[in-house]
Tab-separated table of C-alpha atoms in Angstrom:
chain	number	residue	atom	x	y	z
A	203	UNK	CA	70.137	86.000	88.243
A	204	UNK	CA	73.812	86.366	86.444
A	205	UNK	CA	77.281	84.816	87.106
A	206	UNK	CA	78.420	88.235	89.175
A	207	UNK	CA	75.330	88.455	91.475
A	208	UNK	CA	76.448	84.424	92.350
A	209	UNK	CA	79.510	84.587	93.002
A	210	UNK	CA	78.331	87.626	95.332
A	211	UNK	CA	75.995	85.867	97.355
A	212	UNK	CA	78.488	82.328	97.058
A	213	UNK	CA	81.116	84.526	98.645
A	214	UNK	CA	78.503	86.462	101.183
A	215	UNK	CA	77.452	82.820	102.147
A	216	UNK	CA	80.784	81.009	102.551
A	217	UNK	CA	83.475	83.587	104.218
A	218	UNK	CA	84.889	81.472	106.589
A	219	UNK	CA	83.608	83.636	109.858
A	220	UNK	CA	80.317	82.724	108.373
A	221	UNK	CA	81.148	78.723	108.450
A	222	UNK	CA	82.538	79.059	112.138
A	223	UNK	CA	79.035	80.579	112.729
A	224	UNK	CA	76.819	78.199	111.170
A	225	UNK	CA	79.231	75.126	111.652
A	226	UNK	CA	79.206	75.823	115.435
A	227	UNK	CA	75.513	76.446	115.535
A	228	UNK	CA	75.009	72.998	113.341
A	229	UNK	CA	77.232	71.130	116.365
A	230	UNK	CA	74.429	72.495	118.744
A	231	UNK	CA	71.808	71.119	116.581
A	232	UNK	CA	72.812	68.085	116.260
A	233	UNK	CA	73.567	68.042	120.080
A	234	UNK	CA	70.320	69.317	121.520
A	235	UNK	CA	68.388	66.989	119.449
A	236	UNK	CA	70.052	63.764	120.812
A	237	UNK	CA	70.402	64.626	124.418
A	238	UNK	CA	66.652	65.333	124.267
A	239	UNK	CA	66.536	61.957	123.461
A	240	UNK	CA	64.594	60.286	126.554
A	241	UNK	CA	67.446	57.498	125.983
A	242	UNK	CA	70.232	60.304	127.956
A	243	UNK	CA	68.104	61.284	131.119
A	244	UNK	CA	69.311	59.260	133.655
A	245	UNK	CA	64.980	58.974	134.901
A	246	UNK	CA	63.911	57.957	131.264
A	247	UNK	CA	62.267	61.557	130.783
A	248	UNK	CA	63.052	63.622	128.208
A	249	UNK	CA	64.797	66.728	128.937
A	250	UNK	CA	63.356	69.716	128.201
A	251	UNK	CA	64.127	71.360	124.709
A	252	UNK	CA	65.329	74.518	126.583
A	253	UNK	CA	67.764	72.685	129.308
A	254	UNK	CA	69.202	69.856	126.393
A	255	UNK	CA	70.034	73.369	124.204
A	256	UNK	CA	71.746	74.996	127.927
A	257	UNK	CA	73.726	72.092	128.005
A	258	UNK	CA	74.787	71.173	124.053
A	259	UNK	CA	76.030	74.919	124.115
A	260	UNK	CA	78.148	74.388	127.104
A	261	UNK	CA	79.581	71.675	126.159
A	262	UNK	CA	79.950	72.765	122.870
A	263	UNK	CA	81.594	76.274	123.678
A	264	UNK	CA	83.706	74.477	126.428
A	265	UNK	CA	81.673	76.455	128.805
A	266	UNK	CA	81.162	74.346	131.855
A	267	UNK	CA	77.737	75.892	133.082
A	268	UNK	CA	75.172	73.805	133.890
A	269	UNK	CA	71.494	73.860	134.566
A	270	UNK	CA	71.033	70.142	135.302
A	271	UNK	CA	74.022	67.842	137.592
A	272	UNK	CA	74.932	65.173	134.224
A	273	UNK	CA	76.292	62.789	136.626
A	274	UNK	CA	72.774	62.274	138.156
A	275	UNK	CA	70.217	63.488	135.542
A	276	UNK	CA	71.891	61.807	132.160
A	277	UNK	CA	72.076	58.451	131.274
A	278	UNK	CA	75.652	56.809	129.922
A	279	UNK	CA	74.231	57.756	126.848
A	280	UNK	CA	73.590	61.177	127.412
A	281	UNK	CA	77.193	61.524	128.670
A	282	UNK	CA	78.689	59.961	125.556
A	283	UNK	CA	76.867	62.783	123.935
A	284	UNK	CA	78.119	65.691	126.235
A	285	UNK	CA	81.934	63.928	125.848
A	286	UNK	CA	81.649	64.463	121.911
A	287	UNK	CA	80.052	68.119	122.179
A	288	UNK	CA	83.253	68.509	124.633
A	289	UNK	CA	85.736	67.217	122.146
A	290	UNK	CA	84.283	68.830	118.932
A	291	UNK	CA	83.934	72.169	120.769
A	292	UNK	CA	87.907	71.721	122.434
A	293	UNK	CA	89.354	70.767	119.341
A	294	UNK	CA	87.268	72.699	116.516
A	295	UNK	CA	84.622	70.827	114.217
A	296	UNK	CA	87.165	72.596	111.993
A	297	UNK	CA	89.455	70.506	113.031
A	298	UNK	CA	87.309	67.058	113.181
A	299	UNK	CA	86.625	67.476	109.626
A	300	UNK	CA	89.792	67.832	108.994
A	301	UNK	CA	90.699	64.604	110.678
A	302	UNK	CA	87.953	63.367	108.523
A	303	UNK	CA	89.308	64.299	105.335
A	304	UNK	CA	93.162	63.157	106.241
A	305	UNK	CA	91.700	59.771	107.365
A	306	UNK	CA	89.999	59.628	103.147
A	307	UNK	CA	93.004	61.092	101.954
A	308	UNK	CA	90.443	64.049	100.743
A	309	UNK	CA	92.572	66.915	99.511
A	310	UNK	CA	92.229	70.343	101.449
A	311	UNK	CA	90.650	73.670	99.351
A	312	UNK	CA	92.211	76.777	99.957
A	313	UNK	CA	88.675	77.471	100.613
A	314	UNK	CA	89.110	74.805	103.720
A	315	UNK	CA	92.153	76.012	104.350
A	316	UNK	CA	90.635	79.564	104.689
A	317	UNK	CA	88.494	79.184	107.277
A	318	UNK	CA	91.039	76.813	109.502
A	319	UNK	CA	93.536	79.333	109.107
A	320	UNK	CA	90.339	81.331	110.797
A	321	UNK	CA	89.529	79.668	113.291
A	322	UNK	CA	92.708	78.784	114.492
A	323	UNK	CA	93.646	82.559	115.253
A	324	UNK	CA	96.448	81.600	112.932
A	325	UNK	CA	98.601	84.449	111.103
A	326	UNK	CA	98.814	82.974	107.546
A	327	UNK	CA	97.573	79.889	105.626
A	328	UNK	CA	101.031	78.558	104.726
A	329	UNK	CA	101.870	75.420	106.567
A	330	UNK	CA	97.731	75.410	108.738
A	331	UNK	CA	97.304	71.955	107.816
A	332	UNK	CA	100.527	70.242	108.606
A	333	UNK	CA	99.291	72.354	112.080
A	334	UNK	CA	95.768	70.694	111.928
A	335	UNK	CA	97.876	67.634	111.733
A	336	UNK	CA	100.134	68.153	114.958
A	337	UNK	CA	96.782	69.418	116.808
A	338	UNK	CA	94.781	66.386	115.740
A	339	UNK	CA	97.890	64.634	117.602
A	340	UNK	CA	99.225	66.141	120.615
A	341	UNK	CA	95.331	67.005	121.781
A	342	UNK	CA	94.520	62.689	121.567
A	343	UNK	CA	98.195	62.368	123.648
A	344	UNK	CA	97.551	64.654	126.246
A	345	UNK	CA	94.000	63.475	126.870
A	346	UNK	CA	95.441	60.412	126.637
A	347	UNK	CA	97.408	60.295	128.998
A	348	UNK	CA	95.821	62.423	131.419
A	349	UNK	CA	92.930	59.537	131.216
A	350	UNK	CA	95.470	56.880	132.236
A	351	UNK	CA	96.743	59.021	135.239
A	352	UNK	CA	93.164	59.304	136.601
A	353	UNK	CA	92.137	56.680	136.285
A	354	UNK	CA	95.225	54.967	137.806
A	355	UNK	CA	94.565	57.283	140.895
A	356	UNK	CA	90.020	57.103	140.567
A	357	UNK	CA	90.810	52.854	140.401
A	358	UNK	CA	91.665	53.413	143.908
A	359	UNK	CA	88.073	54.541	144.420
A	360	UNK	CA	85.823	52.516	142.206
A	361	UNK	CA	86.007	49.619	139.454
A	362	UNK	CA	88.567	49.217	137.193
A	363	UNK	CA	86.112	50.020	134.222
A	364	UNK	CA	84.789	52.922	135.985
A	365	UNK	CA	87.701	54.477	137.095
A	366	UNK	CA	89.031	54.204	133.323
A	367	UNK	CA	85.656	56.252	132.232
A	368	UNK	CA	85.454	58.746	134.554
A	369	UNK	CA	89.490	58.951	133.340
A	370	UNK	CA	88.452	59.404	130.550
A	371	UNK	CA	85.689	61.635	130.390
A	372	UNK	CA	87.456	64.365	132.723
A	373	UNK	CA	90.570	64.126	130.883
A	374	UNK	CA	89.187	65.647	128.066
A	375	UNK	CA	86.656	67.881	130.467
A	376	UNK	CA	90.237	69.379	131.717
A	377	UNK	CA	92.544	69.614	127.880
A	378	UNK	CA	89.101	70.922	126.680
A	379	UNK	CA	88.451	73.181	129.399
A	380	UNK	CA	85.036	72.531	129.511
A	381	UNK	CA	84.787	71.646	133.204
A	382	UNK	CA	81.769	69.507	133.040
A	383	UNK	CA	82.152	66.674	135.989
A	384	UNK	CA	80.030	63.227	136.216
A	385	UNK	CA	80.527	63.277	139.759
A	386	UNK	CA	77.559	64.022	141.121
A	387	UNK	CA	76.125	60.223	141.450
A	388	UNK	CA	79.610	59.770	144.214
A	389	UNK	CA	80.195	63.295	145.956
A	390	UNK	CA	76.739	64.659	145.235
A	391	UNK	CA	75.587	66.653	142.875
A	392	UNK	CA	77.650	70.086	141.402
A	393	UNK	CA	80.533	68.970	143.644
A	394	UNK	CA	82.927	68.742	140.819
A	395	UNK	CA	86.949	68.180	142.221
A	396	UNK	CA	85.957	69.617	145.778
A	397	UNK	CA	86.543	66.097	147.208
A	398	UNK	CA	90.047	65.942	145.855
A	399	UNK	CA	90.802	69.087	147.661
A	400	UNK	CA	93.791	67.406	149.137
A	401	UNK	CA	94.431	65.455	146.990
A	402	UNK	CA	98.216	66.712	145.350
A	403	UNK	CA	98.155	63.640	142.281
A	404	UNK	CA	94.904	64.918	140.821
A	405	UNK	CA	95.286	68.503	141.118
A	406	UNK	CA	98.243	68.203	139.620
A	407	UNK	CA	97.346	66.066	136.739
A	408	UNK	CA	93.480	68.518	135.883
A	409	UNK	CA	96.011	71.925	136.379
A	410	UNK	CA	98.201	70.867	133.457
A	411	UNK	CA	95.822	69.482	131.394
A	412	UNK	CA	94.250	72.729	131.919
A	413	UNK	CA	96.955	74.609	131.334
A	414	UNK	CA	98.582	72.835	128.340
A	415	UNK	CA	94.937	73.145	126.860
A	416	UNK	CA	94.672	76.882	127.474
A	417	UNK	CA	98.243	77.659	126.005
A	418	UNK	CA	96.889	76.766	122.682
A	419	UNK	CA	97.757	74.803	119.718
A	420	UNK	CA	100.508	76.649	117.997
A	421	UNK	CA	102.603	77.299	122.212
A	422	UNK	CA	102.120	73.264	121.805
A	423	UNK	CA	104.120	72.814	118.778
A	424	UNK	CA	106.301	75.606	119.364
A	425	UNK	CA	107.902	73.694	122.983
A	426	UNK	CA	108.104	70.579	121.347
A	427	UNK	CA	110.190	71.826	118.331
A	428	UNK	CA	111.730	73.877	120.600
A	429	UNK	CA	114.884	71.252	120.489
A	430	UNK	CA	115.370	70.849	117.553
A	431	UNK	CA	114.717	74.878	116.075
A	432	UNK	CA	115.664	76.393	119.871
A	433	UNK	CA	114.003	79.326	119.871
A	434	UNK	CA	110.234	80.282	119.994
A	435	UNK	CA	107.606	82.217	117.905
A	436	UNK	CA	107.033	85.836	119.638
A	437	UNK	CA	103.191	84.730	120.154
A	438	UNK	CA	104.580	81.962	122.144
A	439	UNK	CA	106.904	83.916	124.439
A	440	UNK	CA	104.360	86.480	124.802
A	441	UNK	CA	101.398	83.750	125.882
A	442	UNK	CA	104.228	81.437	128.487
A	443	UNK	CA	105.584	84.659	129.720
A	444	UNK	CA	101.691	86.485	130.547
A	445	UNK	CA	100.184	82.510	131.465
A	446	UNK	CA	102.703	81.904	133.705
A	447	UNK	CA	102.562	85.350	135.579
A	448	UNK	CA	98.157	85.364	135.621
A	449	UNK	CA	99.008	81.872	136.844
A	450	UNK	CA	101.144	82.837	139.670
A	451	UNK	CA	99.598	85.870	140.927
A	452	UNK	CA	96.014	84.180	141.078
A	453	UNK	CA	97.461	82.217	143.101
A	454	UNK	CA	99.216	84.219	145.379
A	455	UNK	CA	95.988	86.775	145.440
A	456	UNK	CA	93.593	83.498	145.897
A	457	UNK	CA	95.723	82.350	148.806
A	458	UNK	CA	95.715	86.226	150.787
A	459	UNK	CA	92.462	86.935	150.271
A	460	UNK	CA	90.681	83.184	151.232
A	461	UNK	CA	93.410	81.612	153.915
A	462	UNK	CA	91.716	82.589	156.664
A	463	UNK	CA	88.344	81.816	155.571
A	464	UNK	CA	87.230	78.745	157.197
A	465	UNK	CA	84.638	78.197	154.798
A	466	UNK	CA	87.435	77.776	151.851
A	467	UNK	CA	91.158	77.227	153.181
A	468	UNK	CA	91.638	78.260	156.550
A	469	UNK	CA	90.769	73.757	157.517
A	470	UNK	CA	93.495	73.046	154.779
A	471	UNK	CA	97.510	72.132	155.685
A	472	UNK	CA	99.549	74.644	154.395
A	473	UNK	CA	101.003	72.136	151.096
A	474	UNK	CA	97.440	71.834	150.291
A	475	UNK	CA	96.414	75.978	151.024
A	476	UNK	CA	98.541	76.654	148.067
A	477	UNK	CA	98.179	73.265	145.855
A	478	UNK	CA	94.281	75.150	146.111
A	479	UNK	CA	94.863	78.362	145.439
A	480	UNK	CA	97.158	77.051	142.619
A	481	UNK	CA	94.650	74.573	140.964
A	482	UNK	CA	92.040	77.303	141.536
A	483	UNK	CA	93.792	80.525	139.854
A	484	UNK	CA	94.318	77.923	136.853
A	485	UNK	CA	91.075	77.479	136.497
A	486	UNK	CA	89.484	80.530	136.772
A	487	UNK	CA	91.008	81.954	133.382
A	488	UNK	CA	88.778	79.247	131.345
A	489	UNK	CA	88.985	75.635	133.023
A	490	UNK	CA	86.170	75.612	135.347
A	491	UNK	CA	86.963	73.071	137.395
A	492	UNK	CA	87.410	73.468	141.571
A	493	UNK	CA	88.077	72.076	144.642
A	494	UNK	CA	86.682	75.639	146.335
A	495	UNK	CA	83.203	75.879	146.839
A	496	UNK	CA	82.701	79.614	144.826
A	497	UNK	CA	79.694	80.763	146.478
A	498	UNK	CA	81.621	80.423	149.632
A	499	UNK	CA	84.528	82.578	148.946
A	500	UNK	CA	85.210	85.768	149.799
A	501	UNK	CA	83.477	88.623	147.535
A	502	UNK	CA	87.351	90.066	146.806
A	503	UNK	CA	87.622	86.507	145.821
A	504	UNK	CA	85.221	86.404	143.427
A	505	UNK	CA	85.330	89.704	142.530
A	506	UNK	CA	89.087	89.042	141.168
A	507	UNK	CA	88.035	86.022	139.818
A	508	UNK	CA	85.477	87.684	137.278
A	509	UNK	CA	88.692	89.433	136.115
A	510	UNK	CA	90.492	86.584	135.043
A	511	UNK	CA	87.667	84.718	133.744
A	512	UNK	CA	87.740	88.323	131.557
A	513	UNK	CA	90.447	88.081	130.573
A	514	UNK	CA	91.343	84.068	129.497
A	515	UNK	CA	93.146	81.711	127.512
A	516	UNK	CA	95.462	81.975	124.624
A	517	UNK	CA	94.443	82.499	121.101
A	518	UNK	CA	93.817	78.995	119.069
A	519	UNK	CA	93.455	77.176	122.478
A	520	UNK	CA	90.531	75.487	124.087
A	521	UNK	CA	89.146	79.087	126.540
A	522	UNK	CA	87.708	81.510	126.273
A	523	UNK	CA	87.820	85.557	127.362
A	524	UNK	CA	89.539	88.208	125.007
A	525	UNK	CA	92.636	85.919	125.327
A	526	UNK	CA	96.006	87.091	127.069
A	527	UNK	CA	98.080	88.285	124.293
A	528	UNK	CA	95.555	91.019	123.922
A	529	UNK	CA	95.840	91.572	127.688
A	530	UNK	CA	99.013	91.687	126.877
A	531	UNK	CA	99.019	94.592	124.208
A	532	UNK	CA	96.399	96.625	126.253
A	533	UNK	CA	99.025	96.554	128.822
A	534	UNK	CA	101.952	97.169	126.330
A	535	UNK	CA	99.956	99.697	124.884
A	536	UNK	CA	99.380	101.664	128.822
A	537	UNK	CA	103.205	101.844	129.340
A	538	UNK	CA	104.015	103.095	126.164
A	539	UNK	CA	101.705	105.665	126.614
A	540	UNK	CA	103.064	106.240	130.128
A	541	UNK	CA	106.619	106.614	128.765
A	542	UNK	CA	106.057	108.786	126.182
A	543	UNK	CA	107.221	106.064	123.170
A	544	UNK	CA	105.492	105.540	119.413
A	545	UNK	CA	105.216	101.801	119.357
A	546	UNK	CA	104.172	99.209	121.424
A	547	UNK	CA	107.462	96.539	121.872
A	548	UNK	CA	107.722	92.859	122.838
A	549	UNK	CA	110.860	91.019	123.305
A	550	UNK	CA	112.042	93.664	120.592
A	551	UNK	CA	109.893	93.303	118.067
A	552	UNK	CA	107.328	96.035	117.600
A	553	UNK	CA	103.419	95.184	117.784
A	554	UNK	CA	101.316	97.100	114.839
A	555	UNK	CA	99.084	99.625	115.204
A	556	UNK	CA	96.590	97.596	113.318
A	557	UNK	CA	96.735	94.887	116.247
A	558	UNK	CA	97.184	97.538	118.779
A	559	UNK	CA	93.624	98.498	117.429
A	560	UNK	CA	92.102	95.414	117.087
A	561	UNK	CA	92.957	94.123	120.991
A	562	UNK	CA	91.126	97.460	121.609
A	563	UNK	CA	88.024	96.792	120.036
A	564	UNK	CA	87.984	93.540	121.024
A	565	UNK	CA	88.627	94.666	124.063
A	566	UNK	CA	85.631	96.725	124.035
A	567	UNK	CA	83.464	95.110	123.039
A	568	UNK	CA	83.649	92.171	124.625
A	569	UNK	CA	83.310	94.859	127.921
A	570	UNK	CA	80.168	95.726	126.435
A	571	UNK	CA	78.713	92.877	125.912
A	572	UNK	CA	78.942	91.446	129.293
A	573	UNK	CA	77.657	94.399	130.766
A	574	UNK	CA	74.701	94.575	128.537
A	575	UNK	CA	74.061	90.812	129.393
A	576	UNK	CA	74.408	91.260	133.180
A	577	UNK	CA	71.921	94.016	132.574
A	578	UNK	CA	69.388	91.414	131.482
A	579	UNK	CA	70.289	89.192	133.965
A	580	UNK	CA	69.867	92.103	136.526
A	581	UNK	CA	65.928	92.712	135.455
A	582	UNK	CA	65.335	88.096	135.112
A	583	UNK	CA	66.922	87.184	138.129
A	584	UNK	CA	66.718	88.010	141.284
A	585	UNK	CA	69.904	87.434	143.059
A	586	UNK	CA	72.633	89.608	143.905
A	587	UNK	CA	74.299	91.697	141.329
A	588	UNK	CA	78.050	90.180	141.794
A	589	UNK	CA	76.391	87.005	141.598
A	590	UNK	CA	75.167	87.996	138.345
A	591	UNK	CA	78.562	89.958	137.091
A	592	UNK	CA	80.291	86.642	137.785
A	593	UNK	CA	77.671	84.052	135.936
A	594	UNK	CA	77.556	86.161	132.679
A	595	UNK	CA	81.707	86.836	132.492
A	596	UNK	CA	81.565	82.523	133.729
A	597	UNK	CA	79.529	82.402	130.315
A	598	UNK	CA	81.596	84.766	127.895
A	599	UNK	CA	84.858	83.715	129.244
A	600	UNK	CA	83.898	79.947	128.397
A	601	UNK	CA	84.744	79.289	132.142
A	602	UNK	CA	82.220	77.349	133.759
A	603	UNK	CA	82.880	78.273	137.342
A	604	UNK	CA	79.034	79.172	139.112
A	605	UNK	CA	78.361	80.932	142.079
A	606	UNK	CA	75.000	78.717	142.219
A	607	UNK	CA	72.545	80.944	140.055
A	608	UNK	CA	72.733	79.426	136.693
A	609	UNK	CA	70.160	75.796	138.099
A	610	UNK	CA	67.807	78.467	138.945
A	611	UNK	CA	68.207	80.689	135.739
A	612	UNK	CA	64.803	81.626	134.261
A	613	UNK	CA	64.069	80.501	131.013
A	614	UNK	CA	65.710	84.129	129.896
A	615	UNK	CA	67.973	83.582	131.737
A	616	UNK	CA	69.021	80.269	130.177
A	617	UNK	CA	68.428	81.994	126.850
A	618	UNK	CA	70.800	85.272	127.719
A	619	UNK	CA	73.197	82.746	128.983
A	620	UNK	CA	73.467	80.240	126.247
A	621	UNK	CA	73.691	82.788	123.594
A	622	UNK	CA	76.357	84.721	126.024
A	623	UNK	CA	78.346	81.089	125.691
A	624	UNK	CA	78.051	81.298	121.594
A	625	UNK	CA	79.330	84.798	121.519
A	626	UNK	CA	81.991	83.678	124.003
A	627	UNK	CA	83.853	80.620	121.867
A	628	UNK	CA	83.203	81.848	119.169
A	629	UNK	CA	84.854	86.141	120.091
A	630	UNK	CA	82.900	89.146	118.905
A	631	UNK	CA	84.917	89.860	116.101
A	632	UNK	CA	84.448	86.564	114.667
A	633	UNK	CA	80.460	87.105	114.911
A	634	UNK	CA	81.297	90.506	113.687
A	635	UNK	CA	82.899	89.817	110.689
A	636	UNK	CA	79.801	87.569	110.102
A	637	UNK	CA	77.315	89.728	110.223
A	638	UNK	CA	79.093	92.270	108.573
A	639	UNK	CA	79.581	93.174	104.755
A	640	UNK	CA	82.449	92.739	102.592
A	641	UNK	CA	85.451	95.671	103.954
A	642	UNK	CA	85.555	98.914	100.983
A	643	UNK	CA	88.638	100.703	100.966
A	644	UNK	CA	87.895	104.280	101.333
A	645	UNK	CA	89.214	106.322	98.632
A	646	UNK	CA	89.696	109.590	101.054
A	647	UNK	CA	90.491	110.245	103.794
A	648	UNK	CA	88.970	113.294	106.751
A	649	UNK	CA	91.246	115.907	107.971
A	650	UNK	CA	92.903	115.791	111.732
A	651	UNK	CA	91.181	116.468	113.873
A	652	UNK	CA	92.098	117.002	117.910
A	653	UNK	CA	90.498	115.784	121.082
A	654	UNK	CA	90.998	116.367	124.513
A	655	UNK	CA	91.753	113.445	126.374
A	656	UNK	CA	91.953	112.981	129.938
């Protein structure tokens, strides 16, 4: 093999999208092996390989769907493995690798900067290492504050040591938008935060952690630097405005739909109803933590939540979905066409047609993925269609909310959801770029044709 052929093979194997796919797959494999050990089980009996793979994928891909209850079926070692996978998956293995490199004063190569750019969905390589330093510092600081606040509250219900452990676990789980909890041994399997539905302190802390993890590290960096720069980037303006709008709209819709539901909001006082509705709106787009019983929600609410899960969080965050910026561009394009204008404009900035096409492509690919996997699960699982669609969308959006189907999945269903969680974390476009050959510029263009639309 000559030098040219070797160089082509090298480029094929080590493009940034491929490194991301291989890196996440490797972390999941390590997690699966560790969770398969007898020491990871609370009973000393090893988890099945399929269950271990599912839980490792769920934690690494910051999804939160669970085929077993971590609080009752995992040992402390198993819970620590889950916690580590949540942290690595939430910040990204590239971020953790950068942290190790910075600790050992290792130079970050151009190739590694390209991978970091791809992982963070950043516009350029300029300042990417500086951004990664901020990501690590901000994330650990936010998780530490969240852990202390939750530990103080939990100390009223348990010993100081246990409260600190629970505070750290659930702070990381909330900020990374995983949503896995270990309250099963205290409040019952798959109980999540339902016992704290009347606790405004816990609800507010959890909402802030999920929201901060979901808006993305670029936006957090912009917000912290606002006092000095007195300006926000277009990306931050769009993410913040759309995210706040989605939270408010979601809270109002859930409040109205569930107001008279005796299984959810009806028994709560007015302030608790508002708090529970707001937390459910925040967590639906990616968080996975809930204080309401999801299977007992009205079908209208469940379908509404499917839409919110599909939209997801912000680019460069710990959340999934098509992302709020993609949703904003789609709404902007629709508004532009309806008004007979040519350009999509946000905050007096024109969005390029290439970005609009990418948003449309990503949305269509995501929609087709969810539909395809929903069809597969409709064959393998004997449940109502809405339940299956809910679970598939939750997996793709890395949300982690469940209507009770996940613990009862068949082996084929577990494989399908596992693969969908992996796709949801990486994003369909990243996987498409990883599997496709290097694009070549076309040397000619076909003549323009006309097709009737609408």
